[in-house]
Short mmCIF file of C-alpha atoms in Angstrom, two decimals:
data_model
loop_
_atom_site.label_atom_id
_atom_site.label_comp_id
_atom_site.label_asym_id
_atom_site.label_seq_id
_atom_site.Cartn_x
_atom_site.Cartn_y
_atom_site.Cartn_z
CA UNK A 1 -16.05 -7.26 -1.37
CA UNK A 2 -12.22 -6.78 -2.67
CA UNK A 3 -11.94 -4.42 -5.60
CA UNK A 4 -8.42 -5.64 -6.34
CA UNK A 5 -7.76 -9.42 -5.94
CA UNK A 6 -4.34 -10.84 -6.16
CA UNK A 7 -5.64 -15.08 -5.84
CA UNK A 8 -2.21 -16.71 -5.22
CA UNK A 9 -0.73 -15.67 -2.16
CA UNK A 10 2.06 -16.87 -3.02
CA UNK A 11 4.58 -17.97 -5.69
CA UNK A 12 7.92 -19.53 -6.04
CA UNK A 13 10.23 -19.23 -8.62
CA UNK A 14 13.85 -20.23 -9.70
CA UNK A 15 17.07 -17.53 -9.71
CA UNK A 16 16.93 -16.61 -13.55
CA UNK A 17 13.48 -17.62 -14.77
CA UNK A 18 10.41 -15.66 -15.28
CA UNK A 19 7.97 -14.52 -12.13
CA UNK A 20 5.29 -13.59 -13.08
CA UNK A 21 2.46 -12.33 -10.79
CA UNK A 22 -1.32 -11.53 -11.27
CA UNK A 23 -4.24 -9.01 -10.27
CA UNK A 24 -7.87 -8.57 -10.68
CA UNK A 25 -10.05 -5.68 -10.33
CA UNK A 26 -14.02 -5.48 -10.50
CA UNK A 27 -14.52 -1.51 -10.87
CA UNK A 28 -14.38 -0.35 -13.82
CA UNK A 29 -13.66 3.09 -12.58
CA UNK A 30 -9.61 2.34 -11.80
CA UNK A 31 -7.91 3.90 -14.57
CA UNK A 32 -4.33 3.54 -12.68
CA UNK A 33 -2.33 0.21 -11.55
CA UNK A 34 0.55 0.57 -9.63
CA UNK A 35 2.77 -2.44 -8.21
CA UNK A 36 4.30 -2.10 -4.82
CA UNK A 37 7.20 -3.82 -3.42
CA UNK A 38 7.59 -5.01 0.16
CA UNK A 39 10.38 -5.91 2.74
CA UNK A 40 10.05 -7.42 5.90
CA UNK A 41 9.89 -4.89 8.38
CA UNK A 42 9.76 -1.84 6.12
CA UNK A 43 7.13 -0.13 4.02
CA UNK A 44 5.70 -0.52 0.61
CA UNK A 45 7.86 0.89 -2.31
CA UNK A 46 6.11 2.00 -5.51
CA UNK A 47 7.59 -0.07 -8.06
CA UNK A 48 6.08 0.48 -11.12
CA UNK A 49 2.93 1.63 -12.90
CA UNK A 50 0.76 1.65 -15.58
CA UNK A 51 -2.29 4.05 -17.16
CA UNK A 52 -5.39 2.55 -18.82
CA UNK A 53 -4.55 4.28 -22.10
CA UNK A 54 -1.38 1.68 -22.13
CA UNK A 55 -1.47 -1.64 -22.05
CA UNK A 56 1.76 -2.62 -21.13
CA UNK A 57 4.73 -0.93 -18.99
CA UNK A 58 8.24 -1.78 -19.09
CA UNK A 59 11.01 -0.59 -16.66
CA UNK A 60 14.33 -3.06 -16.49
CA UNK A 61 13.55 -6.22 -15.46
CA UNK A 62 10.23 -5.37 -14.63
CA UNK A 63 7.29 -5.73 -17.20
CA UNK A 64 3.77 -4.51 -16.34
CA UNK A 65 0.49 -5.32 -18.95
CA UNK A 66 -2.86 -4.27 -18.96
CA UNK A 67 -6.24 -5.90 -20.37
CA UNK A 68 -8.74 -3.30 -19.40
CA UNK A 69 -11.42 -5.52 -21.02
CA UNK A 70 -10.73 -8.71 -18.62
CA UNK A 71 -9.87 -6.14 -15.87
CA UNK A 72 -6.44 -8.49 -15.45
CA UNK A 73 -3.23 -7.28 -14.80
CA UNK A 74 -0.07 -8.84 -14.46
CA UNK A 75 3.68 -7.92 -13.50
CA UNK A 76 6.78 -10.06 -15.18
CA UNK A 77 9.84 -10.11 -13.55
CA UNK A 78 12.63 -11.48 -15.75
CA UNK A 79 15.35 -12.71 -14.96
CA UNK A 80 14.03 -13.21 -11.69
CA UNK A 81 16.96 -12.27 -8.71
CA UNK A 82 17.04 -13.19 -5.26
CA UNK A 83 16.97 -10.20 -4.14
CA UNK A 84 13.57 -9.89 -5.80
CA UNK A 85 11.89 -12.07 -2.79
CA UNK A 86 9.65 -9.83 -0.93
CA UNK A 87 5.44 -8.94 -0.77
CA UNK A 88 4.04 -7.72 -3.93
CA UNK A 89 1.08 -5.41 -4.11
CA UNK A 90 -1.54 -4.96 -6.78
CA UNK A 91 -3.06 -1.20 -6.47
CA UNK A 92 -5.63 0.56 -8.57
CA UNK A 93 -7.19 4.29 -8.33
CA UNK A 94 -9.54 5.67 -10.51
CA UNK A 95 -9.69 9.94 -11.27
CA UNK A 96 -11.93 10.59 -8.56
CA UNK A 97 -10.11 8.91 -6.04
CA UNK A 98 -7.42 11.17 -7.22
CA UNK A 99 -3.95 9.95 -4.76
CA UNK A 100 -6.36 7.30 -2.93
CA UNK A 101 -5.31 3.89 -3.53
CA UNK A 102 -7.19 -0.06 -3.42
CA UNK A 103 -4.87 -2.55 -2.73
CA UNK A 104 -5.18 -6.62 -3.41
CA UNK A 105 -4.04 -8.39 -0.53
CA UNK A 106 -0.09 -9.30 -1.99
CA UNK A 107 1.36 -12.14 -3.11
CA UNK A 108 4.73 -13.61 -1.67
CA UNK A 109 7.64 -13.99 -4.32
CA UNK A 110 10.30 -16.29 -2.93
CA UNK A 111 13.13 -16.46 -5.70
CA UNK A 112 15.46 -19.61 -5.20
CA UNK A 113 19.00 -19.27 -5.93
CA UNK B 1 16.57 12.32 2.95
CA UNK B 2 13.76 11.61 6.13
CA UNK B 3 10.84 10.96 3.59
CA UNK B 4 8.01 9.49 6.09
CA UNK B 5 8.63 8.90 9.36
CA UNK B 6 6.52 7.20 12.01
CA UNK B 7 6.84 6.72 15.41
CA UNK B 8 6.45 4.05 17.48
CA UNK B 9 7.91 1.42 15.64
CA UNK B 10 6.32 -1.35 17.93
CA UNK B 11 3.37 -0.26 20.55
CA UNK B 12 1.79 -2.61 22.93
CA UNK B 13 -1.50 -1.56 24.66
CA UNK B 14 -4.01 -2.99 26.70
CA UNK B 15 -7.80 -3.00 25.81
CA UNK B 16 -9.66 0.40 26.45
CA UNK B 17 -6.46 2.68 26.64
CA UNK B 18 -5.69 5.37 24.06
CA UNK B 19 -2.64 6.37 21.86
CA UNK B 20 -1.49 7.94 19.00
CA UNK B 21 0.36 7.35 16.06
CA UNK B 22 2.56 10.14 14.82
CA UNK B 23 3.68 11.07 11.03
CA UNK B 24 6.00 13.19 9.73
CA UNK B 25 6.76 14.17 5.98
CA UNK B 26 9.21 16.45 4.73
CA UNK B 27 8.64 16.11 0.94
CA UNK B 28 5.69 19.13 1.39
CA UNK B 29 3.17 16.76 -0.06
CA UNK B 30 -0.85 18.02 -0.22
CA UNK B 31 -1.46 14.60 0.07
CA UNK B 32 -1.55 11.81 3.91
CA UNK B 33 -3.02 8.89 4.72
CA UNK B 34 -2.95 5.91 6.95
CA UNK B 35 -3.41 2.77 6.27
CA UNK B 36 -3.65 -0.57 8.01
CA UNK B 37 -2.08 -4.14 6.46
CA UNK B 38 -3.98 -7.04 7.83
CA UNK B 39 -2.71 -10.92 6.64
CA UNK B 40 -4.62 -11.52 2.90
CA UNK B 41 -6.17 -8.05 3.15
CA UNK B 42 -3.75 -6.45 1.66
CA UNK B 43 -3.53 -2.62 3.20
CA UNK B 44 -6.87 -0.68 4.03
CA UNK B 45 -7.14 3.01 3.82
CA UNK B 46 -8.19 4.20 7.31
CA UNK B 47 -8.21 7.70 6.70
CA UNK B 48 -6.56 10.48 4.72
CA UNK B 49 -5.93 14.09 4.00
CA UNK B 50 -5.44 16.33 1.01
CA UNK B 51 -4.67 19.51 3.00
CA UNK B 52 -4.05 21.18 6.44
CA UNK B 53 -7.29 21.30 7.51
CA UNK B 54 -8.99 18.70 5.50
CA UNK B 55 -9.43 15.26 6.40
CA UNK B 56 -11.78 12.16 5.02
CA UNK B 57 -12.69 8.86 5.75
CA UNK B 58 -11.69 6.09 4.06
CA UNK B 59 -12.62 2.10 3.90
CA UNK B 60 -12.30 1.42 7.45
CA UNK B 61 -12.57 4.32 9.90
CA UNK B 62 -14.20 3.45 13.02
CA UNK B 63 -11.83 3.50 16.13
CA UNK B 64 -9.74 6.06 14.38
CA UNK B 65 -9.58 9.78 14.65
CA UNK B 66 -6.88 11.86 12.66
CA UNK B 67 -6.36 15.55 12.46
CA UNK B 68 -3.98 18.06 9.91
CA UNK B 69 -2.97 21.17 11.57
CA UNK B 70 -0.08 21.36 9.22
CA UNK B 71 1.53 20.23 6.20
CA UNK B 72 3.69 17.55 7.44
CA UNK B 73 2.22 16.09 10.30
CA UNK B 74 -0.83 13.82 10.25
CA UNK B 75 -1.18 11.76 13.81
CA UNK B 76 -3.91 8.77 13.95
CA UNK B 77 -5.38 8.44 17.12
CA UNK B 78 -7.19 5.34 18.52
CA UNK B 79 -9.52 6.14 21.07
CA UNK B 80 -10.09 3.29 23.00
CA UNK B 81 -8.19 0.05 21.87
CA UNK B 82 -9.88 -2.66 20.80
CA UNK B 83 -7.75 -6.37 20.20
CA UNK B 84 -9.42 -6.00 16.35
CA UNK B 85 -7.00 -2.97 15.56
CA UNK B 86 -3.98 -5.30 16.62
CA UNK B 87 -1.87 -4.39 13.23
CA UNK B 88 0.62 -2.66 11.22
CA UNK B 89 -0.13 1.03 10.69
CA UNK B 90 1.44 2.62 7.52
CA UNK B 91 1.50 6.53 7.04
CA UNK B 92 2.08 7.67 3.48
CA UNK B 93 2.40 10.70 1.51
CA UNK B 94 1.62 11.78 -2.33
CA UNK B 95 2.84 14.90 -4.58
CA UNK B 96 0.77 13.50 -7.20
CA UNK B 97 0.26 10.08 -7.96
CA UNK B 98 2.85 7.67 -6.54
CA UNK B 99 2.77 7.28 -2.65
CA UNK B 100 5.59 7.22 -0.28
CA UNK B 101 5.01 5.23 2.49
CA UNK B 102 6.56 4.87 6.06
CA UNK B 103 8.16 2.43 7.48
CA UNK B 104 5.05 1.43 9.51
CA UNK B 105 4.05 0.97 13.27
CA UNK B 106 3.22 -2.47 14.61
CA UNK B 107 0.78 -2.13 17.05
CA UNK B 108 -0.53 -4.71 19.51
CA UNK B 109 -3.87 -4.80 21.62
CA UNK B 110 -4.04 -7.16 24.21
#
Protein backbone atom coordinates (compact mmCIF):
# COMPACT_ATOMS: atom_id res chain seq x y z
CA UNK A 1 0.00 0.00 0.00
CA UNK A 2 1.34 3.70 -1.05
CA UNK A 3 2.54 5.73 1.88
CA UNK A 4 2.47 8.92 -0.18
CA UNK A 5 -0.47 9.34 -2.64
CA UNK A 6 -0.58 12.11 -5.09
CA UNK A 7 -4.65 11.15 -6.62
CA UNK A 8 -4.66 13.38 -9.74
CA UNK A 9 -2.23 12.40 -12.14
CA UNK A 10 -2.58 15.12 -13.71
CA UNK A 11 -3.53 18.82 -13.86
CA UNK A 12 -3.83 21.63 -16.26
CA UNK A 13 -3.61 25.05 -15.68
CA UNK A 14 -3.56 28.53 -17.47
CA UNK A 15 -0.07 30.80 -17.99
CA UNK A 16 -0.58 33.20 -14.89
CA UNK A 17 -3.07 31.48 -12.61
CA UNK A 18 -2.61 29.43 -9.60
CA UNK A 19 -1.43 25.45 -9.79
CA UNK A 20 -1.88 24.04 -7.20
CA UNK A 21 -1.02 20.34 -6.53
CA UNK A 22 -1.81 17.79 -3.69
CA UNK A 23 -0.31 14.81 -1.52
CA UNK A 24 -1.33 12.35 1.02
CA UNK A 25 0.54 10.35 3.40
CA UNK A 26 -0.73 7.49 5.84
CA UNK A 27 2.45 7.15 8.28
CA UNK A 28 2.54 9.16 10.74
CA UNK A 29 6.22 8.69 11.16
CA UNK A 30 7.24 11.24 7.98
CA UNK A 31 8.30 14.27 9.64
CA UNK A 32 9.87 15.70 6.18
CA UNK A 33 8.03 16.62 2.69
CA UNK A 34 9.99 17.48 -0.05
CA UNK A 35 8.60 18.35 -3.69
CA UNK A 36 10.56 17.23 -6.67
CA UNK A 37 10.53 18.55 -10.08
CA UNK A 38 10.81 16.53 -13.28
CA UNK A 39 11.85 16.95 -17.01
CA UNK A 40 11.45 14.69 -19.68
CA UNK A 41 14.43 12.79 -20.04
CA UNK A 42 16.31 14.04 -16.98
CA UNK A 43 16.19 13.38 -13.28
CA UNK A 44 14.22 14.60 -10.36
CA UNK A 45 15.26 18.06 -8.94
CA UNK A 46 14.56 18.83 -5.27
CA UNK A 47 12.43 21.73 -5.38
CA UNK A 48 11.37 22.60 -2.21
CA UNK A 49 10.68 21.37 1.32
CA UNK A 50 9.05 21.52 4.35
CA UNK A 51 9.56 20.16 8.28
CA UNK A 52 6.61 19.03 10.43
CA UNK A 53 7.33 21.74 12.99
CA UNK A 54 6.17 24.27 9.97
CA UNK A 55 3.25 24.32 8.38
CA UNK A 56 3.83 26.17 5.47
CA UNK A 57 7.07 26.88 3.17
CA UNK A 58 7.53 29.62 0.85
CA UNK A 59 10.34 30.01 -1.78
CA UNK A 60 9.41 32.51 -4.95
CA UNK A 61 6.71 31.40 -6.71
CA UNK A 62 6.56 28.33 -5.00
CA UNK A 63 4.36 27.85 -1.78
CA UNK A 64 4.47 24.59 0.21
CA UNK A 65 1.74 23.91 3.43
CA UNK A 66 1.48 21.37 5.83
CA UNK A 67 -1.61 19.86 7.90
CA UNK A 68 0.11 17.21 9.90
CA UNK A 69 -3.32 16.40 11.43
CA UNK A 70 -5.08 15.49 7.91
CA UNK A 71 -1.62 14.18 6.80
CA UNK A 72 -2.33 16.58 3.45
CA UNK A 73 0.08 18.48 1.79
CA UNK A 74 -0.06 20.70 -0.97
CA UNK A 75 2.38 22.82 -3.28
CA UNK A 76 1.05 26.36 -4.93
CA UNK A 77 2.62 27.56 -7.77
CA UNK A 78 1.68 31.18 -8.53
CA UNK A 79 1.82 32.75 -11.18
CA UNK A 80 1.99 29.62 -12.87
CA UNK A 81 4.83 29.79 -16.08
CA UNK A 82 5.19 27.61 -18.88
CA UNK A 83 8.15 26.66 -18.16
CA UNK A 84 6.68 25.20 -14.98
CA UNK A 85 5.17 22.06 -17.10
CA UNK A 86 6.95 19.04 -16.02
CA UNK A 87 6.31 15.75 -13.33
CA UNK A 88 5.84 16.74 -9.82
CA UNK A 89 6.76 14.52 -6.93
CA UNK A 90 5.35 14.31 -3.44
CA UNK A 91 8.21 12.78 -0.99
CA UNK A 92 8.15 12.16 2.72
CA UNK A 93 10.95 10.64 5.23
CA UNK A 94 10.61 10.26 8.68
CA UNK A 95 14.05 10.44 11.32
CA UNK A 96 14.72 6.93 11.07
CA UNK A 97 14.72 6.70 7.54
CA UNK A 98 17.26 9.38 7.90
CA UNK A 99 18.23 10.40 3.71
CA UNK A 100 15.65 7.53 2.57
CA UNK A 101 12.84 8.88 0.74
CA UNK A 102 8.76 7.61 -0.17
CA UNK A 103 7.62 9.02 -3.13
CA UNK A 104 3.72 9.45 -4.44
CA UNK A 105 3.52 8.47 -7.88
CA UNK A 106 3.64 12.44 -9.56
CA UNK A 107 1.29 14.41 -10.99
CA UNK A 108 1.66 16.06 -14.56
CA UNK A 109 1.48 20.00 -14.60
CA UNK A 110 0.86 21.19 -18.13
CA UNK A 111 0.80 25.15 -17.95
CA UNK A 112 -0.98 26.71 -21.11
CA UNK A 113 0.33 29.83 -22.45
CA UNK B 1 30.08 20.50 -11.91
CA UNK B 2 29.50 16.33 -12.79
CA UNK B 3 27.07 15.86 -9.76
CA UNK B 4 25.61 12.17 -10.54
CA UNK B 5 26.39 10.50 -13.38
CA UNK B 6 25.03 7.25 -14.79
CA UNK B 7 25.84 5.26 -17.48
CA UNK B 8 24.05 3.73 -19.93
CA UNK B 9 21.64 6.18 -20.78
CA UNK B 10 19.42 3.61 -22.75
CA UNK B 11 20.19 -0.38 -22.33
CA UNK B 12 18.36 -3.02 -24.17
CA UNK B 13 18.69 -6.67 -22.97
CA UNK B 14 17.23 -9.83 -23.62
CA UNK B 15 15.59 -12.07 -20.88
CA UNK B 16 18.12 -14.05 -18.64
CA UNK B 17 21.30 -11.90 -19.48
CA UNK B 18 23.09 -9.77 -16.88
CA UNK B 19 24.32 -6.08 -16.64
CA UNK B 20 25.16 -3.40 -14.62
CA UNK B 21 24.31 -0.04 -13.96
CA UNK B 22 27.13 2.28 -13.03
CA UNK B 23 27.09 5.58 -10.67
CA UNK B 24 29.34 8.06 -10.08
CA UNK B 25 29.23 11.07 -7.52
CA UNK B 26 31.68 13.61 -6.97
CA UNK B 27 29.94 15.72 -4.26
CA UNK B 28 31.69 13.05 -1.45
CA UNK B 29 28.24 12.26 -0.20
CA UNK B 30 27.88 9.30 2.78
CA UNK B 31 24.76 8.83 1.29
CA UNK B 32 23.55 6.35 -2.58
CA UNK B 33 20.74 4.87 -3.70
CA UNK B 34 18.89 3.60 -6.67
CA UNK B 35 15.76 3.86 -7.46
CA UNK B 36 13.32 2.71 -10.09
CA UNK B 37 10.23 5.09 -11.65
CA UNK B 38 7.48 2.91 -12.89
CA UNK B 39 4.13 4.85 -14.66
CA UNK B 40 1.70 5.93 -11.37
CA UNK B 41 4.28 4.43 -8.99
CA UNK B 42 6.04 7.14 -8.58
CA UNK B 43 9.98 6.09 -7.91
CA UNK B 44 10.78 2.95 -5.66
CA UNK B 45 13.84 2.69 -3.59
CA UNK B 46 15.66 -0.47 -4.77
CA UNK B 47 18.53 -0.26 -2.67
CA UNK B 48 20.89 2.14 -0.93
CA UNK B 49 24.04 2.91 0.92
CA UNK B 50 25.19 5.14 3.73
CA UNK B 51 28.89 4.23 3.49
CA UNK B 52 31.71 2.33 1.63
CA UNK B 53 31.03 -0.81 2.79
CA UNK B 54 27.49 -0.61 3.85
CA UNK B 55 24.62 -1.36 1.84
CA UNK B 56 20.62 -2.04 2.61
CA UNK B 57 17.64 -3.03 1.05
CA UNK B 58 15.02 -1.02 0.29
CA UNK B 59 11.14 -1.41 -0.98
CA UNK B 60 11.83 -3.49 -3.88
CA UNK B 61 15.08 -5.46 -3.99
CA UNK B 62 14.77 -8.71 -5.59
CA UNK B 63 16.68 -9.00 -8.98
CA UNK B 64 19.08 -6.41 -7.76
CA UNK B 65 22.48 -6.66 -6.24
CA UNK B 66 24.59 -3.43 -5.44
CA UNK B 67 27.95 -3.09 -3.82
CA UNK B 68 30.15 0.24 -2.24
CA UNK B 69 33.77 -0.27 -2.44
CA UNK B 70 34.19 3.44 -2.40
CA UNK B 71 32.77 6.70 -1.82
CA UNK B 72 31.59 7.64 -5.16
CA UNK B 73 30.73 4.72 -6.96
CA UNK B 74 27.65 2.58 -6.29
CA UNK B 75 26.90 0.07 -9.47
CA UNK B 76 23.36 -1.91 -9.46
CA UNK B 77 23.60 -5.09 -10.92
CA UNK B 78 20.71 -7.21 -12.32
CA UNK B 79 21.43 -10.68 -12.34
CA UNK B 80 19.37 -12.24 -14.68
CA UNK B 81 16.82 -9.91 -16.56
CA UNK B 82 13.50 -10.32 -16.18
CA UNK B 83 10.80 -8.14 -18.76
CA UNK B 84 9.27 -6.85 -15.04
CA UNK B 85 12.52 -4.68 -14.44
CA UNK B 86 11.90 -3.00 -17.97
CA UNK B 87 12.32 0.77 -16.43
CA UNK B 88 14.05 3.87 -15.66
CA UNK B 89 16.84 3.47 -13.11
CA UNK B 90 17.75 6.67 -11.10
CA UNK B 91 21.03 6.83 -8.93
CA UNK B 92 21.06 9.56 -6.32
CA UNK B 93 23.19 10.95 -3.72
CA UNK B 94 22.59 12.86 -0.19
CA UNK B 95 25.01 15.10 2.14
CA UNK B 96 22.19 15.37 4.39
CA UNK B 97 18.77 15.67 3.55
CA UNK B 98 18.04 16.78 -0.02
CA UNK B 99 18.94 14.16 -2.78
CA UNK B 100 20.67 14.70 -5.99
CA UNK B 101 19.63 12.53 -8.48
CA UNK B 102 21.04 11.34 -11.93
CA UNK B 103 19.94 11.72 -14.95
CA UNK B 104 18.63 8.11 -15.05
CA UNK B 105 19.12 4.89 -17.23
CA UNK B 106 16.25 3.55 -19.31
CA UNK B 107 16.49 0.10 -19.41
CA UNK B 108 14.58 -2.37 -21.56
CA UNK B 109 14.01 -6.26 -21.15
CA UNK B 110 12.74 -7.99 -23.92
Amino acid sequence: DQQVKQNSPSLSVQEGRISILNCDYTNSMFDYFLWYKKYPAEGPTFLISISSIKDKNEDGRFTVFLNKSAKHLSLHIVPSQPGDSAVYFCAASGEVEGNMLTFGGGTRLMVKP
Amino acid sequence: NAGVTQTPKFQVLKTGQSMTLQCAQDMNHEYMSWYRQDPGMGLRLIHYSVGAGITDQGEVPNGYNVSRSTTEDFPLRLLSAAPSQTSVYFCASSGAGELFFGEGSRLTVL
